[in-house]
mmCIF file of C-alpha atoms in Angstrom:
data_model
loop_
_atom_site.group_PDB
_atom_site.id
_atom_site.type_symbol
_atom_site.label_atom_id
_atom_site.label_comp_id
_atom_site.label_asym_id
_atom_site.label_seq_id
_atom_site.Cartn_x
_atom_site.Cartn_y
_atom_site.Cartn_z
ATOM 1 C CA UNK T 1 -121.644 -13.094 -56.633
ATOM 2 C CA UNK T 2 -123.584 -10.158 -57.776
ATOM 3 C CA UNK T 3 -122.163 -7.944 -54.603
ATOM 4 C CA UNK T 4 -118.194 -8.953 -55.987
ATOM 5 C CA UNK T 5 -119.096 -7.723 -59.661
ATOM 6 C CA UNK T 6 -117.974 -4.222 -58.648
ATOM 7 C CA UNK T 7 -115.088 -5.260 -56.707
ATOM 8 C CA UNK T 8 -113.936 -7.503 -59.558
ATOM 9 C CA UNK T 9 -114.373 -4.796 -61.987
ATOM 10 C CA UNK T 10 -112.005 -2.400 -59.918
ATOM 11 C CA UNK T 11 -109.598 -4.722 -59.421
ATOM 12 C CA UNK T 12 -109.021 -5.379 -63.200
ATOM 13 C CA UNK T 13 -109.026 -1.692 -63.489
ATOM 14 C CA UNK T 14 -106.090 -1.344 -61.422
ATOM 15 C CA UNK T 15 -104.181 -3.903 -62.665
ATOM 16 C CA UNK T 16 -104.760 -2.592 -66.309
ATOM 17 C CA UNK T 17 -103.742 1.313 -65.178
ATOM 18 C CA UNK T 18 -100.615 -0.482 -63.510
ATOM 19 C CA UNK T 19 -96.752 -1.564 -64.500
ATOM 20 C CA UNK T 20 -96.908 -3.913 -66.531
ATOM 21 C CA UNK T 21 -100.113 -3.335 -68.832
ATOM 22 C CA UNK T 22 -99.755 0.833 -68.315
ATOM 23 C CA UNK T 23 -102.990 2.066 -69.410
ATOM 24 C CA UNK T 24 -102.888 4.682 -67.655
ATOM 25 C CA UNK T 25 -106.306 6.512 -67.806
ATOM 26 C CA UNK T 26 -107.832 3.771 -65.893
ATOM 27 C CA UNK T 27 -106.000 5.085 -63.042
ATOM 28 C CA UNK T 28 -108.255 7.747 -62.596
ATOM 29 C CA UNK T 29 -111.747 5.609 -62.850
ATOM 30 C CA UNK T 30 -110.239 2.129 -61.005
ATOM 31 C CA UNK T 31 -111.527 3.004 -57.789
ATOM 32 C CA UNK T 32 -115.195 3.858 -58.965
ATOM 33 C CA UNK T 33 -116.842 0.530 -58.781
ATOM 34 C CA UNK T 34 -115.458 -0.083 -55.380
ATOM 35 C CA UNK T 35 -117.026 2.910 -54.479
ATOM 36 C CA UNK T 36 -120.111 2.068 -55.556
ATOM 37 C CA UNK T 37 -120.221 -1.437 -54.061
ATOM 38 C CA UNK T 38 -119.683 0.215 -50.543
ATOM 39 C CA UNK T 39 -123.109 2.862 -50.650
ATOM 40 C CA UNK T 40 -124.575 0.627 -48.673
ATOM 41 C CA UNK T 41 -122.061 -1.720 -46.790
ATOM 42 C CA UNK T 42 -121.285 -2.324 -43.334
ATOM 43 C CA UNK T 43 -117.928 -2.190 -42.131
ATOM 44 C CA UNK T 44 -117.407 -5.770 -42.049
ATOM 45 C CA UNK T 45 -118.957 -6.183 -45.439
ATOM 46 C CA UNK T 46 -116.363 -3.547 -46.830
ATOM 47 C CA UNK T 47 -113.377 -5.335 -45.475
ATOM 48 C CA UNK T 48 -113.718 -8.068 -47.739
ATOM 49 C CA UNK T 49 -114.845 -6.454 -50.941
ATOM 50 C CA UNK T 50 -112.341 -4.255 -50.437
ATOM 51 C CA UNK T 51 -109.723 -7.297 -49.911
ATOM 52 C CA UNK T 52 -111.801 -8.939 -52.702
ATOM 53 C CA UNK T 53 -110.729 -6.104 -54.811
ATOM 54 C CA UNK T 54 -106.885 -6.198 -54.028
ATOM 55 C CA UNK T 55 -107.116 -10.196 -54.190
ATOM 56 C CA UNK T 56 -108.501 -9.488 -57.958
ATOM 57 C CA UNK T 57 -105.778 -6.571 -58.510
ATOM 58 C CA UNK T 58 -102.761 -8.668 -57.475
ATOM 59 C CA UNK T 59 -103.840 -11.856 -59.382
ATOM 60 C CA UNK T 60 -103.278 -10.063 -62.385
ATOM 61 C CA UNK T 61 -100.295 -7.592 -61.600
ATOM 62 C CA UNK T 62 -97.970 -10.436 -59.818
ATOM 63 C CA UNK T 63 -97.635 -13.384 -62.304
ATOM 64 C CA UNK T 64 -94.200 -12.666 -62.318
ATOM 65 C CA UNK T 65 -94.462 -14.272 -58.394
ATOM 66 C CA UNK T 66 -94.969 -17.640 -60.105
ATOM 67 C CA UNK T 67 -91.725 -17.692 -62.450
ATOM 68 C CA UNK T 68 -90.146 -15.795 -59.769
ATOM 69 C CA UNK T 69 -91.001 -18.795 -57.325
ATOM 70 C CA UNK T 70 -90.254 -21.531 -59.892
ATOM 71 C CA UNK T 71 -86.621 -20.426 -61.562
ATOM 72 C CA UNK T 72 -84.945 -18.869 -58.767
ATOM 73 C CA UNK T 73 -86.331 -20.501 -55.608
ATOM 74 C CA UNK T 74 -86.380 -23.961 -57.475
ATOM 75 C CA UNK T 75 -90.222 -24.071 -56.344
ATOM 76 C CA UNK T 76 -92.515 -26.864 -57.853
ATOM 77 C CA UNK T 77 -95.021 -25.450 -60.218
ATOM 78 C CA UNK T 78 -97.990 -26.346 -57.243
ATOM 79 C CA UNK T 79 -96.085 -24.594 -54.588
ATOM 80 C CA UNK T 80 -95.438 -21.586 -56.924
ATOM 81 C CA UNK T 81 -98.877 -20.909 -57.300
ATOM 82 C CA UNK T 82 -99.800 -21.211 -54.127
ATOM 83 C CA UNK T 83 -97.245 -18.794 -52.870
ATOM 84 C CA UNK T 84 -98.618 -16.937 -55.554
ATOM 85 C CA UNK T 85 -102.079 -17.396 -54.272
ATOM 86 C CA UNK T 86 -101.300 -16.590 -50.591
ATOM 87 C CA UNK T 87 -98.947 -13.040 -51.770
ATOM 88 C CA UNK T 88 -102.347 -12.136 -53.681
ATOM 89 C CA UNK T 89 -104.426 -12.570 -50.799
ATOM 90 C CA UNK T 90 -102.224 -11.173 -48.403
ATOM 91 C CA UNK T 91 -100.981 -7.917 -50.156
ATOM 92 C CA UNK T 92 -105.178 -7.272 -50.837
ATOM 93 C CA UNK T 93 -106.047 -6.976 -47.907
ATOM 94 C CA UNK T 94 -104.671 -3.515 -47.946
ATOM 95 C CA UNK T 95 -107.691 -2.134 -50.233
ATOM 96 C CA UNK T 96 -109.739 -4.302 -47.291
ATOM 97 C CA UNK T 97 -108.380 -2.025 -45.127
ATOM 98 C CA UNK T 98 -108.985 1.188 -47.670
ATOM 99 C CA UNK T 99 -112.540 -0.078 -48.069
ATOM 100 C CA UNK T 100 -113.112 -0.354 -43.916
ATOM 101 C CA UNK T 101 -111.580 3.085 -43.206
ATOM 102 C CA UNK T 102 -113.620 4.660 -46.271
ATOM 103 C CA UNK T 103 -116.682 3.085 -44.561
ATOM 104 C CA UNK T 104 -116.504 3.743 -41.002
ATOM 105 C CA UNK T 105 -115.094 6.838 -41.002
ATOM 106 C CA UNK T 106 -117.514 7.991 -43.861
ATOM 107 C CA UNK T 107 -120.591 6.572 -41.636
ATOM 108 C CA UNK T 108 -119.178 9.122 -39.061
ATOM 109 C CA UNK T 109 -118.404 12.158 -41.132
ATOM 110 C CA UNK T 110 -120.426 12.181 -44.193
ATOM 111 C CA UNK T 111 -117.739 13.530 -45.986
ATOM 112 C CA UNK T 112 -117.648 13.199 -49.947
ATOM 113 C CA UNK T 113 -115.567 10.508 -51.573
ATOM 114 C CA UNK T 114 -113.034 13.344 -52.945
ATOM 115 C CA UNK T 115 -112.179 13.777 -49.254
ATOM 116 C CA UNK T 116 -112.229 10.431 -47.300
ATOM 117 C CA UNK T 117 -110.788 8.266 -50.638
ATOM 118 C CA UNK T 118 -107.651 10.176 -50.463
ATOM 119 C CA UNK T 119 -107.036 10.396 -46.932
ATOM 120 C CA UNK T 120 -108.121 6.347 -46.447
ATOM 121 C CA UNK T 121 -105.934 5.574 -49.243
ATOM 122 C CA UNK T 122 -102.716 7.215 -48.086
ATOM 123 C CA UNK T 123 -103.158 6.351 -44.316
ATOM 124 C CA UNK T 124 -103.522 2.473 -45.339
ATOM 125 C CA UNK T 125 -100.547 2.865 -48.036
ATOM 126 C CA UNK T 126 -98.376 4.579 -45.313
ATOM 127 C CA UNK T 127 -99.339 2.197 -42.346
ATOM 128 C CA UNK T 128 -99.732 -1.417 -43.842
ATOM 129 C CA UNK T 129 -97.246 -4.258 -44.125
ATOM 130 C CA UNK T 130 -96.141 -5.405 -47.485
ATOM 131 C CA UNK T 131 -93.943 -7.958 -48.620
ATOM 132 C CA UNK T 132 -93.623 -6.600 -51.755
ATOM 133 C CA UNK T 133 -93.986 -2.322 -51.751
ATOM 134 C CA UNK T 134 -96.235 -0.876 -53.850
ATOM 135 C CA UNK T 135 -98.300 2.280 -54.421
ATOM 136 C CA UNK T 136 -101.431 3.306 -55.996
ATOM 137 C CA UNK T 137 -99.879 6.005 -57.391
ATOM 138 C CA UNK T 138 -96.994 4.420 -59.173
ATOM 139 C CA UNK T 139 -99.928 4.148 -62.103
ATOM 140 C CA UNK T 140 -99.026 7.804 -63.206
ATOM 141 C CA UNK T 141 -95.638 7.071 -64.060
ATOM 142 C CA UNK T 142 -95.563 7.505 -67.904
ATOM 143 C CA UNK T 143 -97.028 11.033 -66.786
ATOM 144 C CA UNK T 144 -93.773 12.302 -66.223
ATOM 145 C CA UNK T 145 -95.171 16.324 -65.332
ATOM 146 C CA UNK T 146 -98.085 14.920 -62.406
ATOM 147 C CA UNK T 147 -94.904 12.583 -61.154
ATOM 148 C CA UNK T 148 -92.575 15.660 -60.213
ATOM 149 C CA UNK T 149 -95.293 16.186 -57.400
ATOM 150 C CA UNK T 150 -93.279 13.369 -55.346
ATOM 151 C CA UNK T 151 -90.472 15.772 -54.867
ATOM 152 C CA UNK T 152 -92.761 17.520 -52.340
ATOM 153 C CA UNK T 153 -94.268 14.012 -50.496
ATOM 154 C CA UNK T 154 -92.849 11.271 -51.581
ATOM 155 C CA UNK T 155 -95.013 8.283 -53.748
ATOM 156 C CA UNK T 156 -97.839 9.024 -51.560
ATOM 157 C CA UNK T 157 -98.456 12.164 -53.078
ATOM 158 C CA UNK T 158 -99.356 10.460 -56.424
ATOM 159 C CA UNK T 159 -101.794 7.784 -54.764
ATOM 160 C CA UNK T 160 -103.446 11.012 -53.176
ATOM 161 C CA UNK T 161 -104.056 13.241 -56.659
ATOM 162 C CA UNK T 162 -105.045 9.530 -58.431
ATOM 163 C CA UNK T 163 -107.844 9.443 -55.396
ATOM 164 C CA UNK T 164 -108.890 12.645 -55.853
ATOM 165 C CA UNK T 165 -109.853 12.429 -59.066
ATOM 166 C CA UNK T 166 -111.775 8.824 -58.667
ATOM 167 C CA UNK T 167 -113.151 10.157 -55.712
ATOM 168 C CA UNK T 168 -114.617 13.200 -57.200
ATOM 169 C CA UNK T 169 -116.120 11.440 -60.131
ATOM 170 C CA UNK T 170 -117.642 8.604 -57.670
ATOM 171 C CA UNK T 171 -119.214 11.876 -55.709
ATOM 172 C CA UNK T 172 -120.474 13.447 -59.592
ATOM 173 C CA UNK T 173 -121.912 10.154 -60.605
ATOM 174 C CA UNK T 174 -123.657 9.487 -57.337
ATOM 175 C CA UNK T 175 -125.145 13.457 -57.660
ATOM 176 C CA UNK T 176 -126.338 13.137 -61.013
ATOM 177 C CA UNK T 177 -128.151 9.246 -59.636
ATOM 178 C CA UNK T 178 -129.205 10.883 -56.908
ATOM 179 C CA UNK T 179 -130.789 14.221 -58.295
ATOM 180 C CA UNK T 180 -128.576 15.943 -56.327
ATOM 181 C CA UNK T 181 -126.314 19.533 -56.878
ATOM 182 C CA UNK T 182 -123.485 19.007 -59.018
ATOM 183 C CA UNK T 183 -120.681 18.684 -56.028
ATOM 184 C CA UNK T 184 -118.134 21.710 -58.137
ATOM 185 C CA UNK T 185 -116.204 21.727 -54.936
ATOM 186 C CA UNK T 186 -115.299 17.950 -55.455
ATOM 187 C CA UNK T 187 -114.536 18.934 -59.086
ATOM 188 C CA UNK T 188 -112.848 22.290 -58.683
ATOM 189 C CA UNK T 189 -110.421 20.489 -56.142
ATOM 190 C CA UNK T 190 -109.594 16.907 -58.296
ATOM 191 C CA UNK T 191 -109.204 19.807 -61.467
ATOM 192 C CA UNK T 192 -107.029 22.356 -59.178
ATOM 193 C CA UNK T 193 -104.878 19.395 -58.487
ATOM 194 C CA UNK T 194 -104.309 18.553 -61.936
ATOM 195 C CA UNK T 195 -103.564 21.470 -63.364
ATOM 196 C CA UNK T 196 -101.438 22.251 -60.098
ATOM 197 C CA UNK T 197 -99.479 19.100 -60.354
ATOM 198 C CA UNK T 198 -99.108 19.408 -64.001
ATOM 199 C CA UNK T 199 -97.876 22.820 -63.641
ATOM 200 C CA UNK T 200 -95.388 21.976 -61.176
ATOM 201 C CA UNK T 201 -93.909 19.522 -62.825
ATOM 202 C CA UNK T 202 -93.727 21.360 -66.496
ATOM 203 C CA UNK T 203 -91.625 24.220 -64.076
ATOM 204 C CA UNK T 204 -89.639 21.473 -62.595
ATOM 205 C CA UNK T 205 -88.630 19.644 -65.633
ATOM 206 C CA UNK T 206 -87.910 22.534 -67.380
ATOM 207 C CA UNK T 207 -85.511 23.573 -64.251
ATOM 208 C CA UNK T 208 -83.860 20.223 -64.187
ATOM 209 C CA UNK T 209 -83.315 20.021 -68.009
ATOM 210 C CA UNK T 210 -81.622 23.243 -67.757
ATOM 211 C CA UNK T 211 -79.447 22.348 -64.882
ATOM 212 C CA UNK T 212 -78.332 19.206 -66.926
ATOM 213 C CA UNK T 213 -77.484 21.201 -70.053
ATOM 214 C CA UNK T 214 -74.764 23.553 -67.882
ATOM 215 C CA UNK T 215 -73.724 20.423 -65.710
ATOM 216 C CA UNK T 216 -70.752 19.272 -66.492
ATOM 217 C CA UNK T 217 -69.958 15.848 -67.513
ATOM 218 C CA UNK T 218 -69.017 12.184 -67.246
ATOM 219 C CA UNK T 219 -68.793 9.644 -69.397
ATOM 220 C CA UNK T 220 -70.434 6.643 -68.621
ATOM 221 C CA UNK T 221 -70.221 3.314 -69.777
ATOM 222 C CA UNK T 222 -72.663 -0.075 -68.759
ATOM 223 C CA UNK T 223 -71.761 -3.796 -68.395
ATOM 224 C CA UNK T 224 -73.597 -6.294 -68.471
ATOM 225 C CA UNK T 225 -72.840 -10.197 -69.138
ATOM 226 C CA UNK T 226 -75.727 -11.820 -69.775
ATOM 227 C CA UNK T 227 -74.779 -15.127 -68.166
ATOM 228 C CA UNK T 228 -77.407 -17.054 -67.169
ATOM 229 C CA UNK T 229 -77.540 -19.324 -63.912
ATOM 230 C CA UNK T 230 -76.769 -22.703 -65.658
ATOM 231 C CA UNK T 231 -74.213 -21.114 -67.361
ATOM 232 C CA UNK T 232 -72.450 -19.485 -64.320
ATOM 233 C CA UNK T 233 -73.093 -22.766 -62.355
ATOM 234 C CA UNK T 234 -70.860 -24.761 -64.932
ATOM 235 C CA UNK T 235 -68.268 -22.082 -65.220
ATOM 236 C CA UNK T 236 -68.623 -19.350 -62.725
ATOM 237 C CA UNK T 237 -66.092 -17.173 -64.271
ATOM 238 C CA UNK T 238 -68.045 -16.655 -67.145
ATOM 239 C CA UNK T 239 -69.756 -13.311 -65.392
ATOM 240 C CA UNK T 240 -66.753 -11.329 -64.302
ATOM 241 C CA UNK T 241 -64.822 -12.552 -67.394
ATOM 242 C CA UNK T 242 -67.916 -11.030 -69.518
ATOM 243 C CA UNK T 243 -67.479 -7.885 -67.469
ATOM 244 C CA UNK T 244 -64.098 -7.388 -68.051
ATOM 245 C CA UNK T 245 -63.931 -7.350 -71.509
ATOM 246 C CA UNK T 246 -66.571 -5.420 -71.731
ATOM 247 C CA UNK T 247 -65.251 -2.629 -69.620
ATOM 248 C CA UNK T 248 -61.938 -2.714 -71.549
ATOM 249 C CA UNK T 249 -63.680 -1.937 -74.092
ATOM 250 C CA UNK T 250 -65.462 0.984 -73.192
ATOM 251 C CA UNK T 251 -62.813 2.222 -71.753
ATOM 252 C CA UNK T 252 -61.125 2.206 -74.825
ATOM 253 C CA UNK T 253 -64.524 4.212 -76.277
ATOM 254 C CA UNK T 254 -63.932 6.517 -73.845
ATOM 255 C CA UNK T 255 -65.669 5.875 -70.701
ATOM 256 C CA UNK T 256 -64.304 7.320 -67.798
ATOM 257 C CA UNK T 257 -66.486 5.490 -65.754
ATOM 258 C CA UNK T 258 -68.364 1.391 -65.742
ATOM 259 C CA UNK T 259 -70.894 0.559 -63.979
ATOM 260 C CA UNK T 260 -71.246 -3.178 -63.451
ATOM 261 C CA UNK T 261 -74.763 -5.461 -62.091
ATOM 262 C CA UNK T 262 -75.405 -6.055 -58.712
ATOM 263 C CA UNK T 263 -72.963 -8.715 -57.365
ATOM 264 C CA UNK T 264 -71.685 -8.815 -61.092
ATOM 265 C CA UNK T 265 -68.282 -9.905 -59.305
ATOM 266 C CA UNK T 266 -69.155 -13.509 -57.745
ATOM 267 C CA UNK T 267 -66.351 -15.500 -57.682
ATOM 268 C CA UNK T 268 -65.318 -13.844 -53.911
ATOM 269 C CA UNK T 269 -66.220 -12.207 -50.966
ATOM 270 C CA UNK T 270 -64.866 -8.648 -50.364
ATOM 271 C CA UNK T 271 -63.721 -8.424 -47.115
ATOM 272 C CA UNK T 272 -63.315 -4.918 -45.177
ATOM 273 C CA UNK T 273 -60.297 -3.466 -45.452
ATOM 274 C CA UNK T 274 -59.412 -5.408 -49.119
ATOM 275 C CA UNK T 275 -58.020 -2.457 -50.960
ATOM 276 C CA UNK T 276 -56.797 -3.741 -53.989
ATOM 277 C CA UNK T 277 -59.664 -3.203 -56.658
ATOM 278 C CA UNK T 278 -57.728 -3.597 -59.229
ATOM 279 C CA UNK T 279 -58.176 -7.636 -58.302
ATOM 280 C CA UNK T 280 -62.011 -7.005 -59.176
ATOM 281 C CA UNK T 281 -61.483 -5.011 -61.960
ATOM 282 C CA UNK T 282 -58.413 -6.960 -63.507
ATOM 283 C CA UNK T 283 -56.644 -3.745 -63.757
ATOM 284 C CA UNK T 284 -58.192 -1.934 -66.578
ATOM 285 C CA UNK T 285 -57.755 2.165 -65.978
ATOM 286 C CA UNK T 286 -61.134 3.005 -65.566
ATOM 287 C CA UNK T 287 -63.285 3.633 -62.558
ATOM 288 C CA UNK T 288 -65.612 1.314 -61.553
ATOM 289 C CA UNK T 289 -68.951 0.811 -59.632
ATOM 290 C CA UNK T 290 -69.326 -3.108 -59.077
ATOM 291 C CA UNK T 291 -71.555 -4.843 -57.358
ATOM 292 C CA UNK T 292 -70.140 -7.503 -55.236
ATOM 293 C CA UNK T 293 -71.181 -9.772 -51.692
ATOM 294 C CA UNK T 294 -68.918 -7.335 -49.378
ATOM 295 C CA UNK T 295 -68.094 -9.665 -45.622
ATOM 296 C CA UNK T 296 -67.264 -8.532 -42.581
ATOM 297 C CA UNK T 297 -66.960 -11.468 -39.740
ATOM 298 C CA UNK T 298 -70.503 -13.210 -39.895
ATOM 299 C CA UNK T 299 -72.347 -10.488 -41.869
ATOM 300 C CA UNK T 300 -72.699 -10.440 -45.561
ATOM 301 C CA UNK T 301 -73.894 -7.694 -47.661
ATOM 302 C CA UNK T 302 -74.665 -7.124 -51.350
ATOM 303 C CA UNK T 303 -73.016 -3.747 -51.850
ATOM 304 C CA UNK T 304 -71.865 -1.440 -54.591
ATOM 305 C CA UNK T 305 -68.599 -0.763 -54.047
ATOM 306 C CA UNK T 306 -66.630 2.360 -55.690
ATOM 307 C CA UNK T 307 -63.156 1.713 -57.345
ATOM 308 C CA UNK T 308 -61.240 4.120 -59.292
ATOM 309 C CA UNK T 309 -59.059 4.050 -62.058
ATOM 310 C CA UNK T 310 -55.530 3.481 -60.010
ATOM 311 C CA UNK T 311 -57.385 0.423 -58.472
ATOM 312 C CA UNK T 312 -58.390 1.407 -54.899
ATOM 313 C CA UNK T 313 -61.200 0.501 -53.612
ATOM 314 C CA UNK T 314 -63.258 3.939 -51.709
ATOM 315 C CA UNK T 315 -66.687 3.887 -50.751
ATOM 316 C CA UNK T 316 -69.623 1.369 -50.591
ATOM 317 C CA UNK T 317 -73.265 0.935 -50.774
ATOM 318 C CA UNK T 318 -75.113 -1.989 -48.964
ATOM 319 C CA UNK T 319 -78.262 -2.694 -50.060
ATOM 320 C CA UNK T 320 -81.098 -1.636 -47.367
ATOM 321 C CA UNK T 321 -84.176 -3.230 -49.276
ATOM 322 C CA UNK T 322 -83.316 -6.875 -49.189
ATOM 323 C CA UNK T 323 -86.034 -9.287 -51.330
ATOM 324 C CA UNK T 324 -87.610 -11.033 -49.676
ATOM 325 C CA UNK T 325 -87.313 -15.131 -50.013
ATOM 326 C CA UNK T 326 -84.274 -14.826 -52.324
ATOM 327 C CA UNK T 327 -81.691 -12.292 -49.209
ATOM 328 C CA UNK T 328 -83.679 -13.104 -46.315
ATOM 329 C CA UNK T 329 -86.681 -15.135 -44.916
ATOM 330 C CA UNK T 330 -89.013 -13.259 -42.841
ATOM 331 C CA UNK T 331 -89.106 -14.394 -39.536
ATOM 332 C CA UNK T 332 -85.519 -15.935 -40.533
ATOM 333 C CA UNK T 333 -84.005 -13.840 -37.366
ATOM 334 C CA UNK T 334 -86.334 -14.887 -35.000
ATOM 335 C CA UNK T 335 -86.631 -18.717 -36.378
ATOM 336 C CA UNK T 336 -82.976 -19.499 -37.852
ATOM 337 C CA UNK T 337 -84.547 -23.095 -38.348
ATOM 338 C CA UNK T 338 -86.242 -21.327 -41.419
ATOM 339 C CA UNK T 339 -82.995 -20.897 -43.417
ATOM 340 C CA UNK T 340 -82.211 -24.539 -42.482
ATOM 341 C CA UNK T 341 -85.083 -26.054 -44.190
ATOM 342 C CA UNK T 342 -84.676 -23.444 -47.590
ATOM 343 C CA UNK T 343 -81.326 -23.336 -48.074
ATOM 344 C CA UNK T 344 -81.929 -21.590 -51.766
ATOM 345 C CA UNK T 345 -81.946 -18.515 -49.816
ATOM 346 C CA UNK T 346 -79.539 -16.148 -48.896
ATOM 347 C CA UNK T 347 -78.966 -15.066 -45.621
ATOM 348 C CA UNK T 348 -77.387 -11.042 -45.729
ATOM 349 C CA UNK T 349 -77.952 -8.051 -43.757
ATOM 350 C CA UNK T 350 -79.584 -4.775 -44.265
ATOM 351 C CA UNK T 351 -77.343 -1.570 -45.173
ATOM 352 C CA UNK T 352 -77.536 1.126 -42.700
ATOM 353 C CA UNK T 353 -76.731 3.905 -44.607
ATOM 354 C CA UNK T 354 -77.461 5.924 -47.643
ATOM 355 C CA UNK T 355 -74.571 8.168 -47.958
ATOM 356 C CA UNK T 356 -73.074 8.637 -51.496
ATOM 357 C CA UNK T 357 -70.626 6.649 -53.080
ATOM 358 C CA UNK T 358 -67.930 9.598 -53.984
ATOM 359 C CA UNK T 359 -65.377 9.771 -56.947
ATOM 360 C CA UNK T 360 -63.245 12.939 -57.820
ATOM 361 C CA UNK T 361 -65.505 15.893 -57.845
ATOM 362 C CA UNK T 362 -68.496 13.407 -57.803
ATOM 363 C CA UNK T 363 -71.572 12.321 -55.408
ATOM 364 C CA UNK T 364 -73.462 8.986 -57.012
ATOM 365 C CA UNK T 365 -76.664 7.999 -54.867
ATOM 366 C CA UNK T 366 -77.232 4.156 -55.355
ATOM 367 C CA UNK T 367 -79.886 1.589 -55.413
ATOM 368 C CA UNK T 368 -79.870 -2.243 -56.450
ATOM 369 C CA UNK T 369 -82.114 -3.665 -58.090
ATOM 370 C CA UNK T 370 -85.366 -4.320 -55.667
ATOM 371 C CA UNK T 371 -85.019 -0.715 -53.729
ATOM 372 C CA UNK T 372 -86.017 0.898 -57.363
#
């Protein structure tokens, strides 16, 4: 129990630092106990306090799995938290993975923590399979000038500067324990890549904000019904009845264009070629982005689809990211038997494409809901 006090300790770190709680500082220090924990393990031994750690870190940043589970899946409370249970363990064992890189490759290098945290961290991040996606980095958010830096690498680049810096206070800590020369080049580089990333991203906001400023513009308006599922089960108008009101009425504020919810139309199927918007929209002069369940033959997508304010349909979105459980079952393709036994869940494809959805003069790139 003694040897999973560290572990533990990291994992509530993380969680803290994460969405959800946000304290962000912890970012920067969640790793450290882990660290230490590992001085002396084998590889084996580092697998599962690392998975230990991730088991800890997703117990307290997915409770949401439970109500998830529950309300939309129709679970019983048992089942929920076992599913719960099982995503925790399963999604850990990524930091398992961290922790038996960090150790064998470490064993073979005798690098310093500032080097072999971030590269472990980012291989595992980049290579392993998650139901649900997440990064390390995502922590950093409410920093909005070290965020910019994902411009240049993507999400990764954020779980790399947050190792850095835990890595090169683990290797400071352990000097000062061990007697040992202050490690500056550790320091130097976790500091360089603050101030660098930092930098960067005061230049890059400043660029953007001034690019907004001379932009010209569009007014936007946002719907959204607030109909819960009871609600729409005894009167499934009620959503796209909401909506249109709603966008009447901006329109008459002076939207140019709405932008409905994802599949905030449900009381059809779009099929291709099903040109008439103005069906969707119930004619109101203003351009539209609604989501609706687009079908073409067998396949079924949830798409944003573009309408403008003559009523013809133009370009859509299908949603690439599908969640898991609630649009598909995994292994569903390989085992239709699956969506047999849980028919509570959708069966849709998987966009293909992330092209634009255009109107006049402009480009809109698109996500729904889960791909954010």
């Amino acid at each position: 129990m003694r040897r999973l006090l560290l572990p533990t300790l990291s994992g509530v770190l993380y969680f803290l630092s994460w969405i959800g709680f946000g304290v962000w500082p912890l970012a920067f220090v969640c790793f450290i106990p882990l660290l230490w924990s590992l001085r002396e393990a084998t590889p084996r031994r580092a697998l599962w306090l690392g998975a230990w750690m991730g088991f800890v870190t997703h117990l307290g940043g997915y409770t949401w799995l439970i109500h998830l589970l529950t309300v939309f899946a129709y679970a019983p409370l048992p089942l929920a938290v076992l599913g719960y249970l099982l995503v925790c363990a399963g999604q850990g064992l990524l930091f398992g993975a961290v922790a038996l890189v960090l150790v064998w490759v470490g064993r073979r290098t005798r690098w310093p923590a500032a080097a072999l945290l971030p590269l472990s961290l980012v291989a595992v991040e980049f290579a392993f399979p998650l139901l649900f996606q997440s990064y390390t980095g995502v922590a950093l958010m409410p920093l909005l000038p070290l965020v910019q830096i994902a411009d240049l690498g993507g999400v990764l680049m954020l779980s790399a500067l947050q190792a850095l810096v835990n890595g090169a206070l683990f290797d400071a800590l352990e000097s000062y324990r061990m007697g040992r020369a202050t490690p500056w080049g550790a320091m130097s580089a976790s500091l360089i890549g603050l101030l660098g990333s930092g930098g960067y991203g005061y230049w890059q906001l400043n660029r953007i904000q001034a690019l907004e400023q001379a932009a010209p513009k569009v007014t936007v308006g946002l719907a959204q019904p607030d109909v819960g599922e009871a609600e729409l089960h005894d009167n499934p108008n009620a959503s796209v009845r909401a909506l249109r009101e709603q966008t009447a009425e901006l329109q008459v504020r002076g939207a140019q264009l709405v932008i409905w919810p994802e599949v905030g139309f449900n009381t059809r199927l779009i099929r291709s070629g099903d040109s008439d918007g103005s069906a969707i929209t119930g004619g109101i002069p203003a351009a539209v982005i609604a989501g609706v369940l687009r079908a073409d033959g067998q396949n079924l997508w949830n798409s944003a689809l573009m309408i403008d304010e003559k009523g013809r349909t133009g370009d859509h979105y299908d949603k690439i990211q599908l969640l898991a459980f609630g649009e598909y079952i995994p292994g569903g393709d390989w085992f239709p038997k699956l969506y047999e036994w849980s028919p509570l869940a959708s069966h849709l494809a998987r966009g293909t494409s992330t092209a634009a959805l255009r109107w006049r003069s402009w480009r809109f790139a698109t996500f729904i809901c889960y791909e954010d």
